[in-house]
Coordinates of N, CA and C in Angstrom, one line a residue:
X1 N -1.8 -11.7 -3.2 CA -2.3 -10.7 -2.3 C -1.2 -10.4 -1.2
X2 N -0.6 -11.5 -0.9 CA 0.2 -11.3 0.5 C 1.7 -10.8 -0.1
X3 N 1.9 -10.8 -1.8 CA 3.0 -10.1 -2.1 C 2.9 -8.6 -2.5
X4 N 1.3 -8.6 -2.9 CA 1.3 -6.6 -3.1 C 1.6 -6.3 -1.4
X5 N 0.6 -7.0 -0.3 CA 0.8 -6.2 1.3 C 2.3 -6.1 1.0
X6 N 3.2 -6.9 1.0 CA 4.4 -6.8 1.6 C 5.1 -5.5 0.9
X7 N 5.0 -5.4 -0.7 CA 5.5 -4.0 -1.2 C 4.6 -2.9 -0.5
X8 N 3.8 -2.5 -0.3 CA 3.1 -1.6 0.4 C 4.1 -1.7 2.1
X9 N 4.2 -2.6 2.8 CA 4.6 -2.6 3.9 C 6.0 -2.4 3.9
X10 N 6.8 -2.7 3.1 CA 7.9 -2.4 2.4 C 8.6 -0.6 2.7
X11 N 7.8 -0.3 1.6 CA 7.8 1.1 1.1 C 7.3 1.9 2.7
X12 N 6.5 1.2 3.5 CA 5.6 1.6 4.7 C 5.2 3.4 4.4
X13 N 3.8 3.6 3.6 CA 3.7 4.9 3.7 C 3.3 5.3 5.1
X14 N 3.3 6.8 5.1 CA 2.9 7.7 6.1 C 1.5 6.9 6.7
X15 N 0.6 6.8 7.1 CA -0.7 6.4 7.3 C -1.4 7.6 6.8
X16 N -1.4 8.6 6.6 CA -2.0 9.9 6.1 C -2.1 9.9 4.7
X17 N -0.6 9.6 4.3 CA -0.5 9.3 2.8 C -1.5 7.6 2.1
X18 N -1.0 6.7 3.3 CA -1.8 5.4 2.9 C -3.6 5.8 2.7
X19 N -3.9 6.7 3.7 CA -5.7 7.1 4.1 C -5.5 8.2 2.2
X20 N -4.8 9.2 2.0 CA -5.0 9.4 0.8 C -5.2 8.5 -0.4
X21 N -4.3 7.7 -0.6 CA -4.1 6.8 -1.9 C -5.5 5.9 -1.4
X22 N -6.1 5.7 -0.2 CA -6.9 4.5 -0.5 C -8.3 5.4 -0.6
X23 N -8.3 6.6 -0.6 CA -9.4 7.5 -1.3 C -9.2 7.9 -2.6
X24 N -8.5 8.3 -3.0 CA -8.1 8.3 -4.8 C -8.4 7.2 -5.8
X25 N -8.3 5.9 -4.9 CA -8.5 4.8 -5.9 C -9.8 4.5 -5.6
X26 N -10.6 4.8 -4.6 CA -12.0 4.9 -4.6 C -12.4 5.4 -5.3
X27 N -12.0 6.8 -5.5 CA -12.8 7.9 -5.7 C -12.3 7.6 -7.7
X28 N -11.4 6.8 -8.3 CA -11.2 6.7 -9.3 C -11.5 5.0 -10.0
X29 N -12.0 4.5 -9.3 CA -12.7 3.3 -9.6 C -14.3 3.6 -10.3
X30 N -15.0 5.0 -9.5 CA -16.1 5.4 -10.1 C -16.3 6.7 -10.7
X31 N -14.6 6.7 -11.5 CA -15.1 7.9 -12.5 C -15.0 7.5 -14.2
X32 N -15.6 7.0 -14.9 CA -15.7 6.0 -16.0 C -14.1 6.4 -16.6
X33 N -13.7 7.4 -16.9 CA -12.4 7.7 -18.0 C -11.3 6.8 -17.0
X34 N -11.2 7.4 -15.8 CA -9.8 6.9 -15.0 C -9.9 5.4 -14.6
X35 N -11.1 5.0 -14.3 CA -11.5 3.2 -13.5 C -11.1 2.5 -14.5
X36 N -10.7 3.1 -16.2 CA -10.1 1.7 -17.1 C -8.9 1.8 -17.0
X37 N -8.5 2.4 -16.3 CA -6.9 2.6 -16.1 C -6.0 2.0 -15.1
X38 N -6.9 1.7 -14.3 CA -6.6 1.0 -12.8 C -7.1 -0.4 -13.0
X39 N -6.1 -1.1 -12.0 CA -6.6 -2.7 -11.9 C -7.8 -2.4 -10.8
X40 N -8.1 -3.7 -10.7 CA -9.4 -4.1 -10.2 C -9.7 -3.5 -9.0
X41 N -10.8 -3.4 -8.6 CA -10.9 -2.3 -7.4 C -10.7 -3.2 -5.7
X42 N -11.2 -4.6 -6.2 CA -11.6 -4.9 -4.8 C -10.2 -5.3 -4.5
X43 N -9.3 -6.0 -5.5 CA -7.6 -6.0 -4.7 C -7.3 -5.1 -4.5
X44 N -7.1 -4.0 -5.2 CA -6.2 -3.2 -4.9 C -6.4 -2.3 -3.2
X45 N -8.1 -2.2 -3.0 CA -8.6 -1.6 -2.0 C -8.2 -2.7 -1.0
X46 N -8.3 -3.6 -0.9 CA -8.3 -4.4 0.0 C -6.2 -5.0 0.4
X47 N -5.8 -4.6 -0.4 CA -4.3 -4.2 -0.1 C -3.9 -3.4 0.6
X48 N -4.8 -2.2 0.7 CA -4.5 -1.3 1.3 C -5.6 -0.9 2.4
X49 N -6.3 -1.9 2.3 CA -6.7 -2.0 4.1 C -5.4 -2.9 4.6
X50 N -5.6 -3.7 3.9 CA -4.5 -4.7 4.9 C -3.0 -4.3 5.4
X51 N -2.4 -3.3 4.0 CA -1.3 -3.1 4.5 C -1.6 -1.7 5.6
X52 N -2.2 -1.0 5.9 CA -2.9 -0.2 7.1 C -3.3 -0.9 8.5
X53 N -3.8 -2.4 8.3 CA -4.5 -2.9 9.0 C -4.1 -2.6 10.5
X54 N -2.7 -2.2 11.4 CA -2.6 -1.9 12.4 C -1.9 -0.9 12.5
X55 N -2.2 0.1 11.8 CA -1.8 1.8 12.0 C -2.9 2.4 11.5
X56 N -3.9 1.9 10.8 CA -5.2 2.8 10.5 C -6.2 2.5 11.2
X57 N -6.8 3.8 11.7 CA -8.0 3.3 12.2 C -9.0 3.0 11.5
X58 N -10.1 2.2 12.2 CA -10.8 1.7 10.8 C -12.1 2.8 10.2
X59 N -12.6 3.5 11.2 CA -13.2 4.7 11.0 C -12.8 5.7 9.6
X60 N -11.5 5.7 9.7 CA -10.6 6.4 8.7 C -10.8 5.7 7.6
X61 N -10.2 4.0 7.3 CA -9.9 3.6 6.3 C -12.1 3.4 5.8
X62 N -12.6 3.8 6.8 CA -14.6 2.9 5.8 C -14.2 5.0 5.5
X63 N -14.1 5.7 5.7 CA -14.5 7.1 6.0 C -13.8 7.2 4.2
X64 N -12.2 7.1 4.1 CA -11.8 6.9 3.0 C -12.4 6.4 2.1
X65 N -12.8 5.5 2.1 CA -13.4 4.3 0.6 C -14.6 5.0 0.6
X66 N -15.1 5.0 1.5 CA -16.8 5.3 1.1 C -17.2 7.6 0.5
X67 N -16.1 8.1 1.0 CA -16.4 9.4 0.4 C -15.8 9.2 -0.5
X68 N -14.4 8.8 -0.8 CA -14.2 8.9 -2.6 C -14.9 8.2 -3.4
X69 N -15.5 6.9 -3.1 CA -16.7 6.4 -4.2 C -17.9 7.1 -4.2
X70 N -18.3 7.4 -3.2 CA -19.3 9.0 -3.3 C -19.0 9.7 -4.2
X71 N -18.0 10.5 -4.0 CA -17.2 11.5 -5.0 C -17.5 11.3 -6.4
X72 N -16.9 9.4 -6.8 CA -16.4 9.4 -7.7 C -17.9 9.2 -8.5
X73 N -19.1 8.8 -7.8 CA -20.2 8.8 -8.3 C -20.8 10.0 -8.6
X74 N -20.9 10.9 -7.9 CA -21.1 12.4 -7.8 C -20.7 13.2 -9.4
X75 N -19.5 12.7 -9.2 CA -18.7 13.3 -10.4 C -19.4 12.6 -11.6
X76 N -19.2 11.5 -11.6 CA -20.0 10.5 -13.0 C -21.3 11.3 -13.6
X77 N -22.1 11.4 -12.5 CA -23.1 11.6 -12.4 C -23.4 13.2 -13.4
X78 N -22.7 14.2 -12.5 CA -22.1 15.0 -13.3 C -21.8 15.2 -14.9
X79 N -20.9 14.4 -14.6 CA -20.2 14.4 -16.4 C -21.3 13.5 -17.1
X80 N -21.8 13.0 -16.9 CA -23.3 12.3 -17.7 C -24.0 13.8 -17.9
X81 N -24.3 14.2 -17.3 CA -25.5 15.6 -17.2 C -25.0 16.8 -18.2
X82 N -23.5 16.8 -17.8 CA -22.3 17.5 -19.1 C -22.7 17.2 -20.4
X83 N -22.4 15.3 -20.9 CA -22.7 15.1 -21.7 C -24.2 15.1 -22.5
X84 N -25.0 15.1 -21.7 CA -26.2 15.4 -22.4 C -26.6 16.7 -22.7
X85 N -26.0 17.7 -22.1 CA -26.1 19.2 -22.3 C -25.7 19.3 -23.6
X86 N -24.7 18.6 -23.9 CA -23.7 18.9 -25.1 C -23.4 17.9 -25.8
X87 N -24.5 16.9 -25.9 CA -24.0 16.2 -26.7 C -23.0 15.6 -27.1
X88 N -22.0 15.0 -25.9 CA -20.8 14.7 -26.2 C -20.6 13.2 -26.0
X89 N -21.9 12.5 -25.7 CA -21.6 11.3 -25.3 C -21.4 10.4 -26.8
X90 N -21.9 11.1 -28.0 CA -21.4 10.1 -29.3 C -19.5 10.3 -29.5
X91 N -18.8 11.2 -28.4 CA -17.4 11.1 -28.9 C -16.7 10.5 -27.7
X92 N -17.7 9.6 -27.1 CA -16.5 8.7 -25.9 C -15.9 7.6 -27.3
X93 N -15.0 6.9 -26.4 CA -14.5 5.4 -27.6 C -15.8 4.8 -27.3
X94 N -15.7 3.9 -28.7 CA -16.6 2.9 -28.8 C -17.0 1.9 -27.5
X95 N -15.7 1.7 -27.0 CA -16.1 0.0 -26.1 C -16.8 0.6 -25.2
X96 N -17.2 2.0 -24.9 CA -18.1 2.7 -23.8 C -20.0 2.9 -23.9
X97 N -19.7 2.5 -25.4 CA -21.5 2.8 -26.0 C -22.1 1.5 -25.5
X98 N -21.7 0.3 -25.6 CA -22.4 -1.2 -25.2 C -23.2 -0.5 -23.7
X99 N -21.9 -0.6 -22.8 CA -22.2 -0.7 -21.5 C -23.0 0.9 -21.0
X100 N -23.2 1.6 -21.6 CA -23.9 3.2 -21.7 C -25.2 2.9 -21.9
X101 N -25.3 2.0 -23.1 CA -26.8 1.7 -23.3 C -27.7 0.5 -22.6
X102 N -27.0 -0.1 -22.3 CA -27.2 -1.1 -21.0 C -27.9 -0.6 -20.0
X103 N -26.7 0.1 -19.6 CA -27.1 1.1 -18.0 C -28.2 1.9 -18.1
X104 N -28.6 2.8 -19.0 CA -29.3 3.4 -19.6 C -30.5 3.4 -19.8
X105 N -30.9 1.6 -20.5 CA -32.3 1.1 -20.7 C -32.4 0.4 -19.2
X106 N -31.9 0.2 -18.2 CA -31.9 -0.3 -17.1 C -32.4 0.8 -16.0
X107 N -31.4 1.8 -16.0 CA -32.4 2.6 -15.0 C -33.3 3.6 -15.7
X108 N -33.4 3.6 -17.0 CA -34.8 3.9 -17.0 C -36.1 3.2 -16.4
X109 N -35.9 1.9 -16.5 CA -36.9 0.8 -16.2 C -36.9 0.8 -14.5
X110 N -35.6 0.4 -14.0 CA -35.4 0.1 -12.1 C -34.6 1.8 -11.3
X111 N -34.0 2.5 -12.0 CA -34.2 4.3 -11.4 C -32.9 3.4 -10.1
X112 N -33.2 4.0 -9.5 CA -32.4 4.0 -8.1 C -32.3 3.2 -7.4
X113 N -32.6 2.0 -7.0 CA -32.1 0.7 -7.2 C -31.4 0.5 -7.8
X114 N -31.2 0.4 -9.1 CA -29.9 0.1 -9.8 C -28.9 0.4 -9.7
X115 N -29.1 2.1 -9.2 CA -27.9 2.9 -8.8 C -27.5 2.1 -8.0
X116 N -27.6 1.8 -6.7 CA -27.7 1.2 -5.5 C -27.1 -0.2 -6.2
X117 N -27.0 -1.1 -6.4 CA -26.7 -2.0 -6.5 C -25.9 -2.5 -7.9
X118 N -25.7 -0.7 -8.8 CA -24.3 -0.9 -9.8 C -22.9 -0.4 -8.8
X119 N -22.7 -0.1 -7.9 CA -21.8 0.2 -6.8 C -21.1 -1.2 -7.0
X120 N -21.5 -2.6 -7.2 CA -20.9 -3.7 -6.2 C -20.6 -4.4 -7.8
X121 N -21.2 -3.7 -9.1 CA -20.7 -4.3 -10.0 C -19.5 -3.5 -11.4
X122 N -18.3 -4.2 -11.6 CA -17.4 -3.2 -12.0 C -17.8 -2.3 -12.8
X123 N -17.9 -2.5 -14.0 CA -18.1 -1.6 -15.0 C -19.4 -0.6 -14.8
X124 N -20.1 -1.3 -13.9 CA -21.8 -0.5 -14.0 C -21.3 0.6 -12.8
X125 N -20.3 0.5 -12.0 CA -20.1 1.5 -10.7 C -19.7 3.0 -11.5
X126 N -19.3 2.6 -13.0 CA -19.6 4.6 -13.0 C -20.2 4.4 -14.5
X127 N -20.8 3.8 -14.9 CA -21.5 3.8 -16.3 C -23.2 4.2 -15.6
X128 N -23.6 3.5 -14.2 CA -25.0 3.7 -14.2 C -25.1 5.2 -13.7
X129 N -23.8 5.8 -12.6 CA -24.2 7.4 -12.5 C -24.2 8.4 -13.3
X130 N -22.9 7.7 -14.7 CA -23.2 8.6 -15.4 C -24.5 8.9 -16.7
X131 N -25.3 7.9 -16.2 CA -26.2 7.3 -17.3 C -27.6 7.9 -16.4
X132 N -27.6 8.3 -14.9 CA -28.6 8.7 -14.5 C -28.2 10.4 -14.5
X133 N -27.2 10.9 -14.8 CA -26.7 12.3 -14.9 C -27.3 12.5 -16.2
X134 N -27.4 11.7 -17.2 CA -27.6 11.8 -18.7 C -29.5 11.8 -19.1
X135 N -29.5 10.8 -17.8 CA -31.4 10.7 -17.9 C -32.0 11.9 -16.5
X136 N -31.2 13.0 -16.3 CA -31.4 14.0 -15.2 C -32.6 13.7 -14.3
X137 N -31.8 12.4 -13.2 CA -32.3 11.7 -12.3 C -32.2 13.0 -11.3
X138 N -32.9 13.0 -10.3 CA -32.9 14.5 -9.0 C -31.6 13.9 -8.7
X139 N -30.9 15.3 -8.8 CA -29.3 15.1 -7.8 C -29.6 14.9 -6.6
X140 N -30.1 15.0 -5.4 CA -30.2 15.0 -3.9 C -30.5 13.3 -3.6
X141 N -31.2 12.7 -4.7 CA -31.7 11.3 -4.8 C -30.6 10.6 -5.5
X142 N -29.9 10.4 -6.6 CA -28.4 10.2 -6.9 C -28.1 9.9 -5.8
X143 N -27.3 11.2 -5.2 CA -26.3 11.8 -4.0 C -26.7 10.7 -2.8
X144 N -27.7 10.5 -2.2 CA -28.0 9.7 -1.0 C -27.9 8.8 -1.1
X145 N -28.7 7.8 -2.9 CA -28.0 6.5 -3.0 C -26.5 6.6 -3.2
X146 N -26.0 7.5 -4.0 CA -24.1 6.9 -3.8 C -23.7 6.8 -3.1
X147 N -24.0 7.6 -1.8 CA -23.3 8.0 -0.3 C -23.7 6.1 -0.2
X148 N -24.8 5.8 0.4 CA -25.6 4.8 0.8 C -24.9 3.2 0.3
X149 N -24.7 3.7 -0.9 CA -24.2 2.2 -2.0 C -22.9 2.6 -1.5
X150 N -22.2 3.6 -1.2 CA -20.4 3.9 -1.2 C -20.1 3.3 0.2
X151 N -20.6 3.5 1.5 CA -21.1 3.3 2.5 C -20.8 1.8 3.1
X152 N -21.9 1.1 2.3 CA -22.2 -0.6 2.2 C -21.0 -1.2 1.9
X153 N -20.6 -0.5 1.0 CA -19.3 -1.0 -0.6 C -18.4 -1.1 0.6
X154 N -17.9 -0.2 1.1 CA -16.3 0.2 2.0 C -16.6 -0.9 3.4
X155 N -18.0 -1.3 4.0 CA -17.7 -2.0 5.1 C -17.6 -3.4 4.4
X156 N -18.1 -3.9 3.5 CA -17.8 -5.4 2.5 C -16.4 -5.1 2.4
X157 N -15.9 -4.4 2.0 CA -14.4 -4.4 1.6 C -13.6 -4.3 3.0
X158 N -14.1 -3.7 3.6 CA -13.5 -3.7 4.7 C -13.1 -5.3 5.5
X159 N -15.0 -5.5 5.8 CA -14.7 -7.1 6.3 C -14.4 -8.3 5.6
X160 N -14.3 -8.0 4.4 CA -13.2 -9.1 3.4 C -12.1 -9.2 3.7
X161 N -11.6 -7.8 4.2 CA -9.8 -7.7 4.6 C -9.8 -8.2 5.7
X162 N -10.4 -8.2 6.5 CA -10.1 -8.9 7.7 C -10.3 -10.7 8.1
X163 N -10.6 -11.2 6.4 CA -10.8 -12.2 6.7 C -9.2 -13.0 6.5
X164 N -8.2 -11.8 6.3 CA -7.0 -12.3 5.7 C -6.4 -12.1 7.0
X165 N -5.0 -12.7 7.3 CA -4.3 -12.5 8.0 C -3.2 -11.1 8.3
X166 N -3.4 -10.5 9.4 CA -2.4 -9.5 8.8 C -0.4 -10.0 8.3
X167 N 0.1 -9.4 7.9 CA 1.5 -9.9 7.5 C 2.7 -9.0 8.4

């Protein structure tokens, strides 16, 4: 950890630019196609509180994490609703159908709860939105839990970073 801070501290972005990048990787941790493309969410976010830790405010850095995981749920949620219009969800890849039908027989049974509490688990943070977009859960009720669960997510991540030392 203390060798990603230092390339980030390194490179020292803009703080503008640092508050961008640490919303894009929010906001792309919960969109199912881009979050297999990225390493793990909670290092990488948590690198980038740390390397901000005394030029960001922290208002900014919870304000960042928590609307792009909104977003990126929003969007999920979305493209679930796409795919059921159109039947496109038999042409994702394979390794996507396990965890689709998981999510799937789950919030049929537990609904919004689950939503709420696939936020804090990897793969279920954009398989359960896009899986309640697919079972046309009320958008307004989604939307409040992602905000809610996005919210929670960014102040845990937050106060994990702080349990490190700054560098």
């Amino acid at each position: 950890m203390d060798e990603l801070t230092h390339i980030i501290a390194k490179y020292s972005p803009e703080p503008e630019m640092l508050l961008l990048l640490i919303f894009l990787f929010a906001l792309g941790k919960s969109v199912i196609v881009v979050s297999s493309a990225l390493p793990p969410a909670s290092v990488t976010l948590l690198v980038g509180i740390l390397a901000g830790k005394h030029t960001l405010p922290l208002g900014a850095v919870w304000a960042a994490i928590a609307l792009g995981a909104t977003l990126g749920s929003i969007l999920s949620f979305h493209g679930g609703a796409l795919l059921c219009r159109h039947d496109l969800g038999r042409r994702l890849p394979a390794r996507f159908h396990t965890p689709l039908h998981k999510a799937q027989r789950s919030l049929q049974k537990r609904g919004l709860p689950l939503l709420f509490a696939s936020r804090f688990l990897a793969v279920m943070r954009y398989t359960v939105p896009l899986m309640a977009g697919m079972l046309q859960l009320p958008a307004r009720h989604v939307y409040a839990t992602a905000a809610l669960s996005a919210a929670v997510w960014a102040l845990l991540l937050m106060s994990a970073a702080h349990l490190f030392p700054a560098s």
